[in-house]
C-alpha cells in the first residue's frame, strides 16, 4: 500500500523498468525513512543520488519551495539463488526555513525526474549486483530551475554528514576537464603527423630546394657542341 502519490509513482516506475531490465528476477522497493548511509548489512550495496530535483511542502505553514539538492539513499541486495532482490530507499528531507518547524516533510517530484532517477538506480544495480556494465548515468536530472543557494543547516542529509554537490558546478567541472582533454588530442596528433618542422619535412624541403637550384643552373648553362 502506497503512503503517498510520490511513493506510488516511484514503485510503479521501478517495477516497470525492472521487468524490462531483469524479467527473470523479482525485485521489491521499500521506503525506509531510517536508512543510514554506509551502514550496510552483509551482502548489501549502496547507491547515493546527490542531485535530484524536488518540491518540498511544509504541513505547518503550507510554505513550498523548490530544491535541486535532494539526496536519495538506496541500499540494494540480490539473492542469486532465489533470484529475488530488494531495494530500500530513503529520500532525505529539508526543514522549512519560513516557520522553523521541526517537521521535515518529504518532497514531491516530477514523473520525468523519477524516471531518470530510477534509470540511475538500475544502472547501479547492474554494476553492483550483477557485475555488468550498467551504461551511462543520467546527469541532467534536475529539470526545474534551482531556487537559490543550498542552506545546509536546513538539510537533513547535510546534518547526517552527507556531502553533496551542486549539479551546475559538477557539470562545469566535467566540461572543463573534458574540454582540456579533447583539445589536447589534436595538438598531440599534429605534433606527429603535421609538424612542418620535423626531420622528415626538413629533408623533403631541402631536397626540393636543391632540385630547383640544379634545374636553374642547368637551364642557364650554355650548351657546347
Coordinates of C-alpha atoms in Angstrom, one line a residue:
X1 CA 0.0 0.0 0.0
X2 CA 1.5 3.4 -1.0
X3 CA 1.7 6.1 1.6
X4 CA 1.8 9.0 -0.9
X5 CA 1.4 9.8 -4.5
X6 CA 5.1 10.2 -4.9
X7 CA 5.8 6.8 -3.3
X8 CA 3.3 5.1 -5.7
X9 CA 4.9 6.7 -8.6
X10 CA 8.4 5.5 -7.5
X11 CA 7.2 1.9 -7.2
X12 CA 5.3 2.0 -10.4
X13 CA 8.3 3.3 -12.5
X14 CA 10.7 0.9 -10.7
X15 CA 8.7 -2.2 -11.2
X16 CA 8.0 -1.4 -14.8
X17 CA 11.7 -0.8 -15.6
X18 CA 13.0 -3.8 -13.7
X19 CA 10.5 -6.0 -15.5
X20 CA 12.3 -5.0 -18.7
X21 CA 15.8 -4.9 -17.3
X22 CA 15.7 -8.2 -15.4
X23 CA 12.5 -10.1 -16.2
X24 CA 13.8 -13.4 -14.7
X25 CA 14.3 -11.8 -11.2
X26 CA 11.8 -10.5 -8.7
X27 CA 12.6 -7.1 -7.1
X28 CA 10.8 -5.1 -4.4
X29 CA 11.2 -1.4 -3.5
X30 CA 10.7 -0.5 0.2
X31 CA 10.7 3.1 1.6
X32 CA 12.8 3.2 4.7
X33 CA 13.0 6.6 6.5
X34 CA 15.5 5.2 9.0
X35 CA 18.1 4.1 6.4
X36 CA 21.6 5.2 7.2
X37 CA 24.5 5.9 4.8
X38 CA 27.3 3.4 4.8
X39 CA 25.6 1.2 7.4
X40 CA 25.2 -1.9 5.3
X41 CA 24.2 -5.4 6.2
X42 CA 26.4 -8.2 4.8
X43 CA 25.9 -8.6 1.0
X44 CA 24.2 -5.2 0.6
X45 CA 25.3 -2.5 -1.7
X46 CA 24.8 1.3 -1.6
X47 CA 23.9 3.9 -4.2
X48 CA 23.6 7.6 -3.3
X49 CA 21.8 10.0 -5.6
X50 CA 23.0 13.5 -4.9
X51 CA 21.4 15.8 -7.4
X52 CA 17.7 15.1 -7.6
X53 CA 15.1 17.9 -8.0
X54 CA 12.0 18.1 -5.9
X55 CA 9.5 20.4 -4.3
X56 CA 9.0 20.4 -0.5
X57 CA 5.8 21.2 1.3
X58 CA 5.6 22.4 4.9
X59 CA 2.5 20.9 6.6
X60 CA 2.6 23.6 9.4
X61 CA 2.7 26.9 7.5
X62 CA 2.0 25.5 4.0
X63 CA 5.1 27.0 2.6
X64 CA 6.5 25.3 -0.5
X65 CA 10.0 25.6 -2.0
X66 CA 12.0 24.1 -4.9
X67 CA 15.4 22.4 -4.4
X68 CA 17.9 20.9 -6.8
X69 CA 19.8 19.4 -3.8
X70 CA 17.5 16.5 -2.9
X71 CA 19.6 13.5 -1.7
X72 CA 18.2 9.9 -2.1
X73 CA 19.9 6.9 -0.5
X74 CA 19.5 3.3 -1.8
X75 CA 20.6 0.0 -0.3
X76 CA 20.4 -2.9 -2.6
X77 CA 20.7 -6.7 -2.2
X78 CA 20.3 -9.6 -4.7
X79 CA 19.8 -13.2 -3.6
X80 CA 21.1 -15.0 -6.7
X81 CA 19.9 -18.5 -5.6
X82 CA 16.3 -17.3 -5.0
X83 CA 16.5 -14.8 -7.9
X84 CA 15.0 -12.1 -5.6
X85 CA 16.2 -8.6 -5.0
X86 CA 15.4 -5.8 -2.6
X87 CA 15.9 -2.1 -2.7
X88 CA 15.5 0.1 0.4
X89 CA 15.1 3.8 -0.3
X90 CA 15.3 7.0 1.7
X91 CA 14.6 10.5 0.5
X92 CA 16.3 13.0 2.8
X93 CA 14.1 15.8 3.8
X94 CA 14.5 19.6 4.4
X95 CA 13.4 21.8 7.2
X96 CA 11.1 24.7 6.4
X97 CA 13.1 27.9 6.8
X98 CA 9.9 30.1 6.9
X99 CA 8.5 28.8 10.2
X100 CA 11.4 26.8 11.5
X101 CA 9.2 23.8 12.4
X102 CA 11.0 20.6 13.3
X103 CA 8.7 18.6 11.0
X104 CA 10.5 17.6 7.8
X105 CA 8.1 16.6 5.1
X106 CA 9.1 14.5 2.1
X107 CA 9.4 16.1 -1.3
X108 CA 7.4 15.5 -4.4
X109 CA 9.0 15.1 -7.8
X110 CA 8.0 15.3 -11.5
X111 CA 7.4 12.0 -13.2
X112 CA 10.2 12.5 -15.7
X113 CA 12.6 13.2 -12.8
X114 CA 11.6 9.9 -11.2
X115 CA 12.2 8.0 -14.4
X116 CA 15.7 9.4 -14.7
X117 CA 16.5 8.6 -11.1
X118 CA 15.2 5.1 -11.5
X119 CA 17.4 4.7 -14.6
X120 CA 20.4 5.7 -12.5
X121 CA 19.4 3.2 -9.8
X122 CA 19.1 0.4 -12.3
X123 CA 22.5 1.3 -13.7
X124 CA 24.0 1.0 -10.3
X125 CA 22.1 -2.3 -9.8
X126 CA 23.6 -3.8 -12.9
X127 CA 27.1 -2.8 -11.9
X128 CA 27.0 -3.7 -8.2
X129 CA 24.5 -6.7 -8.0
X130 CA 25.0 -8.3 -11.5
X131 CA 28.6 -7.3 -12.2
X132 CA 27.6 -5.9 -15.6
X133 CA 28.4 -2.7 -17.5
X134 CA 25.5 -0.5 -16.4
X135 CA 26.0 2.1 -19.0
X136 CA 25.8 5.9 -18.6
X137 CA 24.3 7.7 -15.6
X138 CA 21.9 10.5 -16.3
X139 CA 23.4 13.7 -15.0
X140 CA 20.7 16.1 -16.2
X141 CA 18.1 15.0 -13.6
X142 CA 17.2 18.4 -12.2
X143 CA 14.9 19.8 -14.8
X144 CA 13.4 22.5 -12.7
X145 CA 15.5 25.7 -12.0
X146 CA 17.2 25.9 -8.7
X147 CA 15.6 28.4 -6.3
X148 CA 18.9 29.6 -4.8
X149 CA 21.9 28.6 -2.7
X150 CA 21.7 25.4 -0.7
X151 CA 21.2 26.0 3.0
X152 CA 22.9 23.1 4.7
X153 CA 21.6 23.9 8.2
X154 CA 18.0 23.1 6.9
X155 CA 19.1 19.9 5.1
X156 CA 18.6 16.5 6.7
X157 CA 21.3 14.9 4.5
X158 CA 23.9 17.6 5.4
X159 CA 23.1 17.2 9.1
X160 CA 23.9 13.5 8.8
X161 CA 27.2 14.2 7.2
X162 CA 26.4 13.6 3.6
X163 CA 28.4 16.0 1.4
X164 CA 26.7 16.6 -1.9
X165 CA 27.5 19.0 -4.7
X166 CA 25.5 21.4 -6.9
X167 CA 24.8 19.9 -10.3
X168 CA 25.7 23.0 -12.3
X169 CA 29.1 23.2 -10.6
X170 CA 29.8 19.5 -11.2
X171 CA 28.8 19.8 -14.9
X172 CA 31.0 22.8 -15.4
X173 CA 33.9 21.0 -13.8
X174 CA 33.4 17.9 -16.0
X175 CA 33.0 20.1 -19.2
X176 CA 36.3 21.9 -18.3
X177 CA 38.1 18.6 -17.8
X178 CA 36.7 17.0 -21.0
X179 CA 37.3 20.2 -22.9
X180 CA 41.0 20.2 -22.0
X181 CA 41.5 16.6 -22.8
X182 CA 39.7 16.9 -26.2
X183 CA 41.7 20.0 -27.3
X184 CA 45.0 18.4 -26.3
X185 CA 44.4 15.4 -28.6
X186 CA 44.5 17.2 -31.9
X187 CA 47.6 19.1 -30.8
X188 CA 49.4 15.8 -30.0
X189 CA 48.3 14.3 -33.3
X190 CA 49.6 17.4 -35.2
X191 CA 52.9 17.0 -33.5
X192 CA 53.4 13.6 -35.1
X193 CA 51.6 13.9 -38.4
X194 CA 51.5 17.5 -39.5
X195 CA 54.5 19.2 -37.9
X196 CA 56.3 21.0 -40.8
X197 CA 59.5 21.4 -38.7
X198 CA 60.0 17.7 -38.2
X199 CA 63.1 16.0 -39.6
X200 CA 61.1 14.3 -42.4
X201 CA 59.7 17.6 -43.7
X202 CA 63.1 19.3 -43.4
X203 CA 64.8 16.7 -45.6
X204 CA 61.9 16.9 -48.1
X205 CA 62.1 20.7 -48.4
X206 CA 65.9 20.6 -48.6
X207 CA 65.8 18.1 -51.4
X208 CA 63.2 20.2 -53.3
X209 CA 65.3 23.3 -52.9
X210 CA 68.4 21.5 -54.3
X211 CA 66.4 20.3 -57.2
X212 CA 65.2 23.8 -58.0
X213 CA 68.7 25.2 -57.9
X214 CA 70.0 22.3 -60.1
X215 CA 67.3 23.0 -62.7
X216 CA 68.0 26.7 -62.7
X217 CA 71.7 26.1 -63.2
X218 CA 71.1 23.6 -65.9
X219 CA 68.9 25.9 -68.0
X220 CA 71.3 28.9 -67.7
X221 CA 74.5 26.9 -68.7
X222 CA 75.4 27.3 -72.4
X223 CA 75.3 24.2 -74.5
X224 CA 78.6 23.2 -76.3
X225 CA 78.5 21.1 -79.4

